[in-house]
Short mmCIF file of C-alpha atoms in Angstrom, two decimals:
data_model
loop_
_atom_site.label_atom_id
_atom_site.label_comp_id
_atom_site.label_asym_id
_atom_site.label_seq_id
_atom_site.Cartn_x
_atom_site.Cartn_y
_atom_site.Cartn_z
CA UNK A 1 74.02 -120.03 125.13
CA UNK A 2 74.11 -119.69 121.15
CA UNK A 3 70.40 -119.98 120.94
CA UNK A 4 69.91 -117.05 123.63
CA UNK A 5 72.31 -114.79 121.58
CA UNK A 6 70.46 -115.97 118.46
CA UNK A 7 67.15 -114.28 120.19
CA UNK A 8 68.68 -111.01 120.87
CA UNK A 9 70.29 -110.59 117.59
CA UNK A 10 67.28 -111.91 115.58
CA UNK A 11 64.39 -109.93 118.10
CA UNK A 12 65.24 -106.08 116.90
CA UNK A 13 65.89 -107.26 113.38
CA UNK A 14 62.33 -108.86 113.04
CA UNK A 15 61.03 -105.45 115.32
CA UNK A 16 62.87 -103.06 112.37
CA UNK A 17 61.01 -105.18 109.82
CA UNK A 18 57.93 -105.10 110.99
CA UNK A 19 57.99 -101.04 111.55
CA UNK A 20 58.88 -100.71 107.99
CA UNK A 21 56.36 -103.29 106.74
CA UNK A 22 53.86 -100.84 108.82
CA UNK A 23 55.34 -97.78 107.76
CA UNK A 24 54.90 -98.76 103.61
CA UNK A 25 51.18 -99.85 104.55
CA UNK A 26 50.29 -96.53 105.78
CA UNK A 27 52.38 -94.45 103.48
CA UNK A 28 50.81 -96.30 100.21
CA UNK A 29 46.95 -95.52 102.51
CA UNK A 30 47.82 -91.89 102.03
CA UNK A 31 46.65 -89.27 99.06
CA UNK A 32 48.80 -87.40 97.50
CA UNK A 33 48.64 -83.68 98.02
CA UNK A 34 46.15 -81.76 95.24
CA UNK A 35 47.71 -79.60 93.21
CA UNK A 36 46.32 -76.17 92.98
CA UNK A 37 45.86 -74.77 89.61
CA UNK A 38 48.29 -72.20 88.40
CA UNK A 39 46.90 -69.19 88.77
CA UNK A 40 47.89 -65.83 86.67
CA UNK A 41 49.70 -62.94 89.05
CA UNK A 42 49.30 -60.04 86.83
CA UNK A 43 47.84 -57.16 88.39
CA UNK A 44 44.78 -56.27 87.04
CA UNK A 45 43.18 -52.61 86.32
CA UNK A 46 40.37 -51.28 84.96
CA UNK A 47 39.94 -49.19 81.56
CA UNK A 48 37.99 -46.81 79.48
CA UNK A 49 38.95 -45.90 75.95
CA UNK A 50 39.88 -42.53 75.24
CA UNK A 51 37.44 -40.46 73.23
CA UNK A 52 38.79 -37.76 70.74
CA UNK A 53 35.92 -35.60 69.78
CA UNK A 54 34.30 -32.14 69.69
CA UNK A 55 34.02 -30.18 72.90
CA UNK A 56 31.94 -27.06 73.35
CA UNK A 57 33.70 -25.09 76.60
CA UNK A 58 30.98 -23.46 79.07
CA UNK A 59 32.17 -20.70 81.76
CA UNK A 60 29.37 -21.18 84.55
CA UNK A 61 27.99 -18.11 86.28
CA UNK A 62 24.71 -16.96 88.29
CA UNK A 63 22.27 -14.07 88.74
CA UNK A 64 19.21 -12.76 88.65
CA UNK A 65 16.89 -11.82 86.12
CA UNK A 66 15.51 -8.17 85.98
CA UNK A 67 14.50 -5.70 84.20
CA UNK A 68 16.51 -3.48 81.22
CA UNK A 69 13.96 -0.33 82.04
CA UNK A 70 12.95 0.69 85.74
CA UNK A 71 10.60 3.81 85.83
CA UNK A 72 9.39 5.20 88.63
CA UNK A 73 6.10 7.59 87.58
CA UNK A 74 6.11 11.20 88.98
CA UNK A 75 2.79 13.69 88.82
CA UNK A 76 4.15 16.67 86.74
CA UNK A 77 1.17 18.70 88.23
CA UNK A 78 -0.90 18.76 90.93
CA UNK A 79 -4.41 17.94 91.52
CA UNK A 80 -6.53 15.09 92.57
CA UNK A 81 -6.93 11.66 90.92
CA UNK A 82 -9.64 11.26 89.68
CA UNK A 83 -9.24 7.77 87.89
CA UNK A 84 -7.13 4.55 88.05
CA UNK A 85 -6.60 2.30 84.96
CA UNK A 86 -7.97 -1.65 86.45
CA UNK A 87 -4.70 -3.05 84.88
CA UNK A 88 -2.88 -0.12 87.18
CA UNK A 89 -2.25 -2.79 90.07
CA UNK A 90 1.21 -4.66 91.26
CA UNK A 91 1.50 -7.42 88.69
CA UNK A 92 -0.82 -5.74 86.19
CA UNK A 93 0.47 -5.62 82.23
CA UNK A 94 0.09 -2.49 80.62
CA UNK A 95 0.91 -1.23 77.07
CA UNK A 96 2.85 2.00 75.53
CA UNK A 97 1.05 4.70 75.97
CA UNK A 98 -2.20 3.37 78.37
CA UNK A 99 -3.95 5.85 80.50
CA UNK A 100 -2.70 4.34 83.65
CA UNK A 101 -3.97 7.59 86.26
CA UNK A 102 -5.88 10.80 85.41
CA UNK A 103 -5.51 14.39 87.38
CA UNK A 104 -8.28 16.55 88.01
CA UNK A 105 -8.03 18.40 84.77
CA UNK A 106 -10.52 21.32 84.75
CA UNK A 107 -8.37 23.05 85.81
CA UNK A 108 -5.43 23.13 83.43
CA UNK A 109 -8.17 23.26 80.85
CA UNK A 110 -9.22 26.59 82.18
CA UNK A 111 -5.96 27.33 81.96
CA UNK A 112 -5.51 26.69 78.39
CA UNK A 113 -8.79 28.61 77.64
CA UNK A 114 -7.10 31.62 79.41
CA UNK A 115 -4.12 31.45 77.48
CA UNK A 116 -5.90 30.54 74.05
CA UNK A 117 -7.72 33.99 74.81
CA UNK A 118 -4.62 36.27 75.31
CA UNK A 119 -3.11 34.70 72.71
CA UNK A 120 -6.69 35.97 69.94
CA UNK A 121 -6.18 39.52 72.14
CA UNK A 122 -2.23 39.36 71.27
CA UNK A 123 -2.63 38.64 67.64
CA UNK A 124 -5.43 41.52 67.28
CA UNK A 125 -3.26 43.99 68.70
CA UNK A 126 -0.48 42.73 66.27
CA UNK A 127 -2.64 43.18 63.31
CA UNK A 128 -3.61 46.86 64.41
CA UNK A 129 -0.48 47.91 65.13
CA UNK A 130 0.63 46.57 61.26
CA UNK A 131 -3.05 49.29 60.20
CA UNK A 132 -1.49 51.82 61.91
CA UNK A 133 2.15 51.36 61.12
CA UNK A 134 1.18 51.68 57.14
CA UNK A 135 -1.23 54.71 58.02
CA UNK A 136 1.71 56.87 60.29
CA UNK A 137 4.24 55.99 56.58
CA UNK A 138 1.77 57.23 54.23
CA UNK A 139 0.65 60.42 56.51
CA UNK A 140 4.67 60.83 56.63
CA UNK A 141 4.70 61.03 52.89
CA UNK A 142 2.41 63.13 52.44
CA UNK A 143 3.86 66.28 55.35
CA UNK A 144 7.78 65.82 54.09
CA UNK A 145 10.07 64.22 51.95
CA UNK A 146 12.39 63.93 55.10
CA UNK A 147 13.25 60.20 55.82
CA UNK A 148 10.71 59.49 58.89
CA UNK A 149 12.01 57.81 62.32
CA UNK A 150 10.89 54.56 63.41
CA UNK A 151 9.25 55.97 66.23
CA UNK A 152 7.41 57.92 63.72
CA UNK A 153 6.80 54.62 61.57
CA UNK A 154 5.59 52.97 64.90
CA UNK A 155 8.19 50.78 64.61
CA UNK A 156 8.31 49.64 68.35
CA UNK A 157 4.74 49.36 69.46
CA UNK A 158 5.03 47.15 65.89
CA UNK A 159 7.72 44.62 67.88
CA UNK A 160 6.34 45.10 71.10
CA UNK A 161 2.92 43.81 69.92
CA UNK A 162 5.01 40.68 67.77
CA UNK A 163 6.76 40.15 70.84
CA UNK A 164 3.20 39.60 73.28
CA UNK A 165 1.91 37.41 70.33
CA UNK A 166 5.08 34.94 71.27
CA UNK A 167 4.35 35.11 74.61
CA UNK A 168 0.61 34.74 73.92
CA UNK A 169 1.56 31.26 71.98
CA UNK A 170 4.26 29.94 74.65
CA UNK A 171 1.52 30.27 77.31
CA UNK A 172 -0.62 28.44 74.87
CA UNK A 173 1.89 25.37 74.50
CA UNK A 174 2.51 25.64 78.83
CA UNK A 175 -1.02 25.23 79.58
CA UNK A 176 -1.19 22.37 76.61
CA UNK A 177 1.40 20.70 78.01
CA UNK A 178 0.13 20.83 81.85
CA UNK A 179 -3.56 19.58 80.47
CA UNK A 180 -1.46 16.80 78.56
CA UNK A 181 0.48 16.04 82.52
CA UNK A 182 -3.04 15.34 83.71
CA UNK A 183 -2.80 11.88 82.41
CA UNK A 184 0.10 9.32 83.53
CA UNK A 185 0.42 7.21 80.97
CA UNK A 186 3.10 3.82 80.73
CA UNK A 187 5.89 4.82 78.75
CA UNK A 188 6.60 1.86 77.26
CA UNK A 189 4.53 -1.96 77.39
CA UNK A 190 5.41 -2.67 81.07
CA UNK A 191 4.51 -5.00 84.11
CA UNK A 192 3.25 -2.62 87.45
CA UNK A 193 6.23 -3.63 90.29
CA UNK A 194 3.66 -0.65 92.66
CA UNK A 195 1.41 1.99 92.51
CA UNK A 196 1.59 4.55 95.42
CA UNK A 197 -1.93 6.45 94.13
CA UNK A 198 -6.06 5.89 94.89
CA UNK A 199 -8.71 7.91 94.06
CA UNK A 200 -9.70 10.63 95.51
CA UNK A 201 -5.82 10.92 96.84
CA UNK A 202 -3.90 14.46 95.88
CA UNK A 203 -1.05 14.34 93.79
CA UNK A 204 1.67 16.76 94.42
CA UNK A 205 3.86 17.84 91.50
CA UNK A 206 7.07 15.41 91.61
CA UNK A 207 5.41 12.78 94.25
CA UNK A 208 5.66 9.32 93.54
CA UNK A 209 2.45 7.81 91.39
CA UNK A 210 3.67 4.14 90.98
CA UNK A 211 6.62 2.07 89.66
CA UNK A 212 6.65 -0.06 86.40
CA UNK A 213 9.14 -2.51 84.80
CA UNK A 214 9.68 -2.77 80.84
CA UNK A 215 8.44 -6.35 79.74
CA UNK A 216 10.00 -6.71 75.84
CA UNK A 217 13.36 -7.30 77.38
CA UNK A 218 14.82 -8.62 80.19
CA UNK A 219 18.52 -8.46 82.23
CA UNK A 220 20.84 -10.95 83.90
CA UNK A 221 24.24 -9.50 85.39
CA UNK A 222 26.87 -12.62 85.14
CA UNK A 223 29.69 -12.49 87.21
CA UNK A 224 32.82 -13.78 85.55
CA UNK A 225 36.28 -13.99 86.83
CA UNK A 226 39.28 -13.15 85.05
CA UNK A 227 41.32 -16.51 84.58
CA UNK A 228 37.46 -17.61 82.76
CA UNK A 229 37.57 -14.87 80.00
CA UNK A 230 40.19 -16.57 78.40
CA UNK A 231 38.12 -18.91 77.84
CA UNK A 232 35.45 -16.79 76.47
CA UNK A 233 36.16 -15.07 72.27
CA UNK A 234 35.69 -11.68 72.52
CA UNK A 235 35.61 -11.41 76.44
CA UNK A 236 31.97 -13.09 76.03
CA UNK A 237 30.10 -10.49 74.12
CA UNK A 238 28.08 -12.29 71.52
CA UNK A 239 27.87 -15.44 73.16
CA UNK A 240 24.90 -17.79 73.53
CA UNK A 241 24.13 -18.59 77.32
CA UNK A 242 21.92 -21.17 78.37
CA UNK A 243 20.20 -20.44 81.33
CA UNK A 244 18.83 -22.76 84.05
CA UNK A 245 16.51 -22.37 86.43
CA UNK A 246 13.46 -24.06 88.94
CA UNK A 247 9.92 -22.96 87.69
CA UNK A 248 6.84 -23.87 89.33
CA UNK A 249 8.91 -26.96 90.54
CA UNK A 250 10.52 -27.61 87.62
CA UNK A 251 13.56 -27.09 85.79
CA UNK A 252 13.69 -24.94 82.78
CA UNK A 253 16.20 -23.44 80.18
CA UNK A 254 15.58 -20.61 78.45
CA UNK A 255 18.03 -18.20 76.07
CA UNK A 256 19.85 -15.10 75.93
CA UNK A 257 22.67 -13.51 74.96
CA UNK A 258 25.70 -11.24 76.08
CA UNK A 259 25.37 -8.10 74.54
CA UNK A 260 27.68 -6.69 76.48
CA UNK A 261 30.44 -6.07 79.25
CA UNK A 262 30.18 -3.42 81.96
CA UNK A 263 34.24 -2.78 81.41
CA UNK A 264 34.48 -2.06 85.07
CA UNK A 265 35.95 -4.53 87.15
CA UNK A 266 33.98 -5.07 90.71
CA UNK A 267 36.26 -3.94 93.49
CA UNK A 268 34.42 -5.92 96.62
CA UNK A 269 34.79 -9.54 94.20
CA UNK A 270 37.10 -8.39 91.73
CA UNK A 271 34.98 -9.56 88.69
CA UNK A 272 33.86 -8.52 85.42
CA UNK A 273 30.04 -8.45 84.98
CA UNK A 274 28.25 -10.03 81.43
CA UNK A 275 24.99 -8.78 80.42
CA UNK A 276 22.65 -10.83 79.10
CA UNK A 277 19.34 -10.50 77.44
CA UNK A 278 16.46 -12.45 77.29
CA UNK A 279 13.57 -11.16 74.50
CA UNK A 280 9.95 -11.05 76.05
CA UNK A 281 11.02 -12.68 79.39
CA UNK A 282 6.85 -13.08 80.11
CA UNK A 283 6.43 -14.48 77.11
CA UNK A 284 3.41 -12.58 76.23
CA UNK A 285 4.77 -12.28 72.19
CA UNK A 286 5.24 -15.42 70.05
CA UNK A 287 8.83 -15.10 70.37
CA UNK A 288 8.80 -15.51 74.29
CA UNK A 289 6.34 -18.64 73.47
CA UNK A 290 9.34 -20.43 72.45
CA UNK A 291 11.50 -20.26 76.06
CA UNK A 292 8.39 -20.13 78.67
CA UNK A 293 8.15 -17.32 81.10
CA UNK A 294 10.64 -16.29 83.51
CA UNK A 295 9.67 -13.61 86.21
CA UNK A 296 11.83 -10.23 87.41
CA UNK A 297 13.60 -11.67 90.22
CA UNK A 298 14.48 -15.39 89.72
CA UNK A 299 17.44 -16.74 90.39
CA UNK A 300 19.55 -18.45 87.07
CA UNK A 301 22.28 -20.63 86.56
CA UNK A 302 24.17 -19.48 83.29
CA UNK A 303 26.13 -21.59 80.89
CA UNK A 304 28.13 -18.96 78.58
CA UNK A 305 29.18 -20.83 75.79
CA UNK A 306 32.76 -20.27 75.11
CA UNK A 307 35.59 -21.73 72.49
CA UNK A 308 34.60 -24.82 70.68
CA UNK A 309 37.56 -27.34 70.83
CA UNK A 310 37.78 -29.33 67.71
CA UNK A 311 39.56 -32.41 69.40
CA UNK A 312 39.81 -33.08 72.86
CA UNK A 313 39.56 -35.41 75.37
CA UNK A 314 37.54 -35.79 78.80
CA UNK A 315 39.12 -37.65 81.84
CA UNK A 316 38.43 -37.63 85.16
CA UNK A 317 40.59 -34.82 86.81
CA UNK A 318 42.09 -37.02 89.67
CA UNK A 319 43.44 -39.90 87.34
CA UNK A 320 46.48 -37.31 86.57
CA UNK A 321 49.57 -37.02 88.65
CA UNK A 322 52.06 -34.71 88.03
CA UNK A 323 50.77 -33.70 84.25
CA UNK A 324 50.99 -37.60 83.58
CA UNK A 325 48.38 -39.91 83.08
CA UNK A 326 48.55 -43.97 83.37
CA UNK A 327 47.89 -46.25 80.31
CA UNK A 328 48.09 -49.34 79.07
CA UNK A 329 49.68 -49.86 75.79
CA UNK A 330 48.79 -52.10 72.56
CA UNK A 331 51.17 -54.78 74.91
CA UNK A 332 49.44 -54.42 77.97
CA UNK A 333 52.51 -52.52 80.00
CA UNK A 334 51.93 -49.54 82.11
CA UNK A 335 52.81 -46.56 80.13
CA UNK A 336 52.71 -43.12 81.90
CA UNK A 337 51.54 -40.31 78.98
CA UNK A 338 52.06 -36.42 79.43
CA UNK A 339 48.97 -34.56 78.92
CA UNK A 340 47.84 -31.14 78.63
CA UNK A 341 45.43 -29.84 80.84
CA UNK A 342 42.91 -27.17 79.27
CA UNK A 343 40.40 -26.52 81.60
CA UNK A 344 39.17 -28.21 84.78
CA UNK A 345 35.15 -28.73 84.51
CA UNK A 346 33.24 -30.65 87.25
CA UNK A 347 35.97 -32.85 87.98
CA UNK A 348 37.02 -33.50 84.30
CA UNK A 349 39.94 -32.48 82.59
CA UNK A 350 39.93 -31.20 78.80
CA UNK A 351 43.12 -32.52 77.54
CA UNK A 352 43.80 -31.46 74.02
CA UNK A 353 47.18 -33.10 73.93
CA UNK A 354 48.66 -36.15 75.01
CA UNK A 355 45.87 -39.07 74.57
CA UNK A 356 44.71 -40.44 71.44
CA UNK A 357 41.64 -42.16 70.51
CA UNK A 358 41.08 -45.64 71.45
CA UNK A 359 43.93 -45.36 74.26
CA UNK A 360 43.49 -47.90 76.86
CA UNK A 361 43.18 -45.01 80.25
CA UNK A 362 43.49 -46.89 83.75
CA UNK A 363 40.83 -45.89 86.00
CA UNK A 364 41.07 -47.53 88.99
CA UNK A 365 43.78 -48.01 91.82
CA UNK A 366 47.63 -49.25 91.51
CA UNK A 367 49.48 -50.26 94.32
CA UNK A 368 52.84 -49.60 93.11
CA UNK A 369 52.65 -48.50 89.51
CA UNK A 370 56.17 -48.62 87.61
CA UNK A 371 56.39 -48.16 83.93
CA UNK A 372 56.83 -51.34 81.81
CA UNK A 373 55.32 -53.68 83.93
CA UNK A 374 52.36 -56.28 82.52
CA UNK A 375 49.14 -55.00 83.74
CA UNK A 376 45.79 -57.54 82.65
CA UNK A 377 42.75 -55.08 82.27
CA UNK A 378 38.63 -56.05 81.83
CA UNK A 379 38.90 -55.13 78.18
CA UNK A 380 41.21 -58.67 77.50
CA UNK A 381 39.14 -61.66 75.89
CA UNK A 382 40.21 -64.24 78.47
CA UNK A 383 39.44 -65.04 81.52
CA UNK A 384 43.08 -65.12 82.97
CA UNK A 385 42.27 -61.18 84.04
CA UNK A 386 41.60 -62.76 87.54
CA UNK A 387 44.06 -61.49 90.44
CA UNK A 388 45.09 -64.20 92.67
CA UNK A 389 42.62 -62.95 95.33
CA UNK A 390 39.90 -63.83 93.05
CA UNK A 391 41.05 -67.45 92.71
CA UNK A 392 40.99 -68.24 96.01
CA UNK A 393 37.96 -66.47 96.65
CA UNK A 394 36.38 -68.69 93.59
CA UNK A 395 38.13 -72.03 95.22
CA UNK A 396 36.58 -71.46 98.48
CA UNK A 397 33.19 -70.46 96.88
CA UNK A 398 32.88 -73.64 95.04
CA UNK A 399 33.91 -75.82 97.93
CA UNK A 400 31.30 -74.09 100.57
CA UNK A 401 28.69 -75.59 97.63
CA UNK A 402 29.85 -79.21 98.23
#
C-alpha cells in the first residue's frame, strides 16, 4: 500500500521535472531579440540660405511696335501720272525728299508761263505810269503855282498799276507752287505701308496717292496699371525698357526708352499708356545695327526698368503665411520671422525687411510647425538628418540584398 502511494506522489513530481528540464533546453535554443538601432526623430526640412543683394525692379507690359509718323500722300492738283518711283511699292524704303510720283506737268508749266507774262506786262505798265506821273508834276509847274491834285499827279492809275504788279507776282508764286505739286515727293526717309496710284491713272486734287511710315523712329504704347507706377521714378518717363520679342523664330531684345506718358488714363482698361522709342527700328543706320531689326507691327514684351533696391531678398511667394516666414535658427529650432513684402514678381517675393543674409529659409513642407521645436535640415554635417521613415526604408533595403 506504501509503495502504491509512493508512485502517485513521486509520478507528477518526476513529470514537473522533466517539463522544466524541457522547458530550459528550448529556452537556452532560442536568440535573443535584435535590437534595432536608435534612430534620430527630429523632423527634417529642407533649406536655402537667404541672399541679401541688389535687385533691379521691372514693371512688365506689352504692345506693338509702330510707327511715330503716319502720312497718308494726297495729289494737290490734278492731272495724270505720268511716272512712279521703282522704290514707290508696299515695303519699298524711300528717302526725304525722293520723287516718289510725277503729275502731268505741262500744264501748270503753261500756267506759270502765263503768269510770268502778266507779271513783265504788269511791271511795264508800272514803270509808265511812274514816266507819266513825273511828266503831269512838271507840266503842273509850269501852268500854276497852285498845289496840284493827285488826280492831276496821276496818283491813282500810279497805285492801281503797283497794285496789278502784286497780283502779277502772286499769280507767279500760285502757278510755281502748282508746277512744284506735280511731284509727290516722301516727306521724310520712310518705308511705303501702300500706294493707291499707276501710270497712266488720273489724280484728282485731294485723292489718295499712297501711304508711308517714318523709319528713323519707331513707337510702342505700354499699358501700365496704377498700383505699378509706384514702382516706376518719375511715373516711368526716362526709363530703360528691354523689349522681347520672336524674330524669324527666334527670340530677340532690343532697346528703347519712355519718353513719355499720354497723361490720360484709358477709360475701357483704366490704364495709363508709356511711350517708348526705339531709334532706326529697321536698322538701316549703324545705330539700329546694334539691336537688329524689328518690323511696324510686331508684337513685344516690355521690361520697364523701375527702382533699384539696394538690399533685398528673393523668396518664393508661397513660403509666407500671414507676413511670416519659417526659419531655422543658428540652434536648429523653428523660428517664424516677419517680413516685408515689396513686390510680388513671378511667384517671388522682394522682401526688403525681415531676413538677413545667410538665414537658414525652410522650403519644403511641415506637418505641424510650432515655434521652438528642433528641426534637422540637409545643410547639417551628419548623417543623423534621416527621418525615421528613412531608416526603415534603409533596413529593409539592405535586407532585400541578402
Amino acid at each position: 500500500m506504501e509503495k502504491i502511494l509512493n508512485k502517485r506522489v513521486l509520478f507528477p513530481i518526476v513529470i514537473l521535472l522533466i517539463g522544466a528540464a524541457a522547458m530550459a533546453g528550448f529556452a537556452s535554443m532560442k536568440k535573443p531579440p535584435e535590437e534595432k538601432p536608435a534612430t534620430n526623430k527630429t523632423p527634417f526640412v529642407d533649406v536655402q540660405l537667404n541672399q541679401v543683394k541688389q535687385h533691379q525692379v521691372y514693371v512688365r507690359s506689352q504692345g506693338e511696335v509702330e510707327a511715330k509718323y503716319h502720312t497718308v500722300l494726297v495729289a494737290q492738283v490734278d492731272g495724270v501720272v505720268t511716272k512712279l518711283a521703282d522704290a514707290f511699292v508696299k515695303g519699298g524704303f524711300v528717302s526725304k525728299g525722293q520723287l516718289l510720283a510725277q503729275i502731268d506737268p505741262s500744264d501748270y508749266q503753261a500756267g506759270l508761263t502765263e503768269a510770268e507774262a502778266n507779271l513783265a506786262s504788269a511791271e511795264a505798265q508800272l514803270e509808265q505810269e511812274k514816266a507819266q506821273a513825273q511828266v503831269a508834276k512838271a507840266e503842273w509847274q509850269q501852268i500854276s503855282d497852285l498845289e496840284p491834285s493827285e488826280l492831276a499827279l496821276r496818283k491813282p492809275q500810279l497805285a492801281q498799276a503797283v497794285a496789278r504788279v502784286k497780283a502779277a507776282k502772286a499769280h507767279v508764286q500760285r502757278a510755281k507752287r502748282d508746277l512744284e505739286r506735280t511731284r509727290v515727293v516722301a516727306p521724310y526717309d520712310a518705308i511705303v505701308f501702300a500706294r493707291h496710284v499707276s501710270p497712266g491713272s488720273y489724280a484728282n486734287k485731294g485723292g489718295q496717292v499712297g501711304e508711308i511710315y517714318a523709319i528713323s523712329v519707331a513707337e510702342v504704347r505700354l499699358p501700365v496699371a496704377e498700383d505699378q507706377l509706384a514702382f516706376l521714378p518719375n511715373n516711368g518717363v526716362g526709363a530703360q525698357v528691354k523689349l522681347e520679342s520672336e524674330v524669324e523664330g527666334t527670340k530677340k531684345q532690343f532697346v528703347a526708352k519712355i519718353v513719355r506718358s499720354e497723361g490720360i488714363k484709358n477709360k475701357l482698361n483704366r490704364m495709363h499708356y508709356l511711350v517708348a522709342q526705339i531709334q532706326d527700328p529697321y536698322a538701316l543706320q549703324a545705330q539700329g545695327k546694334k539691336h537688329g531689326r524689328i518690323e511696324f507691327g510686331t508684337y513685344v514684351v516690355a521690361n520697364i526698368a523701375g527702382e533699384l533696391l539696394s538690399r533685398a531678398s528673393l523668396v518664393e511667394y508661397h513660403l509666407i503665411k500671414d507676413g511670416q516666414i519659417a526659419v531655422v535658427d543658428s540652434s536648429n529650432q523653428l523660428q517664424f520671422k516677419d517680413v516685408n513684402i515689396y513686390r510680388v514678381e513671378d511667384g517671388l517675393a522682394v522682401i526688403q525687411q525681415g531676413l538677413a543674409q545667410d538665414d537658414k529659409v525652410i522650403v519644403s513642407a511641415l506637418a505641424y510647425p510650432v515655434s521652438g521645436m528642433k528641426l534637422t535640415t540637409n545643410l547639417d554635417d551628419t548623417p543623423s538628418n534621416l527621418s525615421e521613415e528613412a531608416d526603415e526604408q534603409t533596413v529593409l533595403a539592405k535586407q532585400a540584398d541578402k
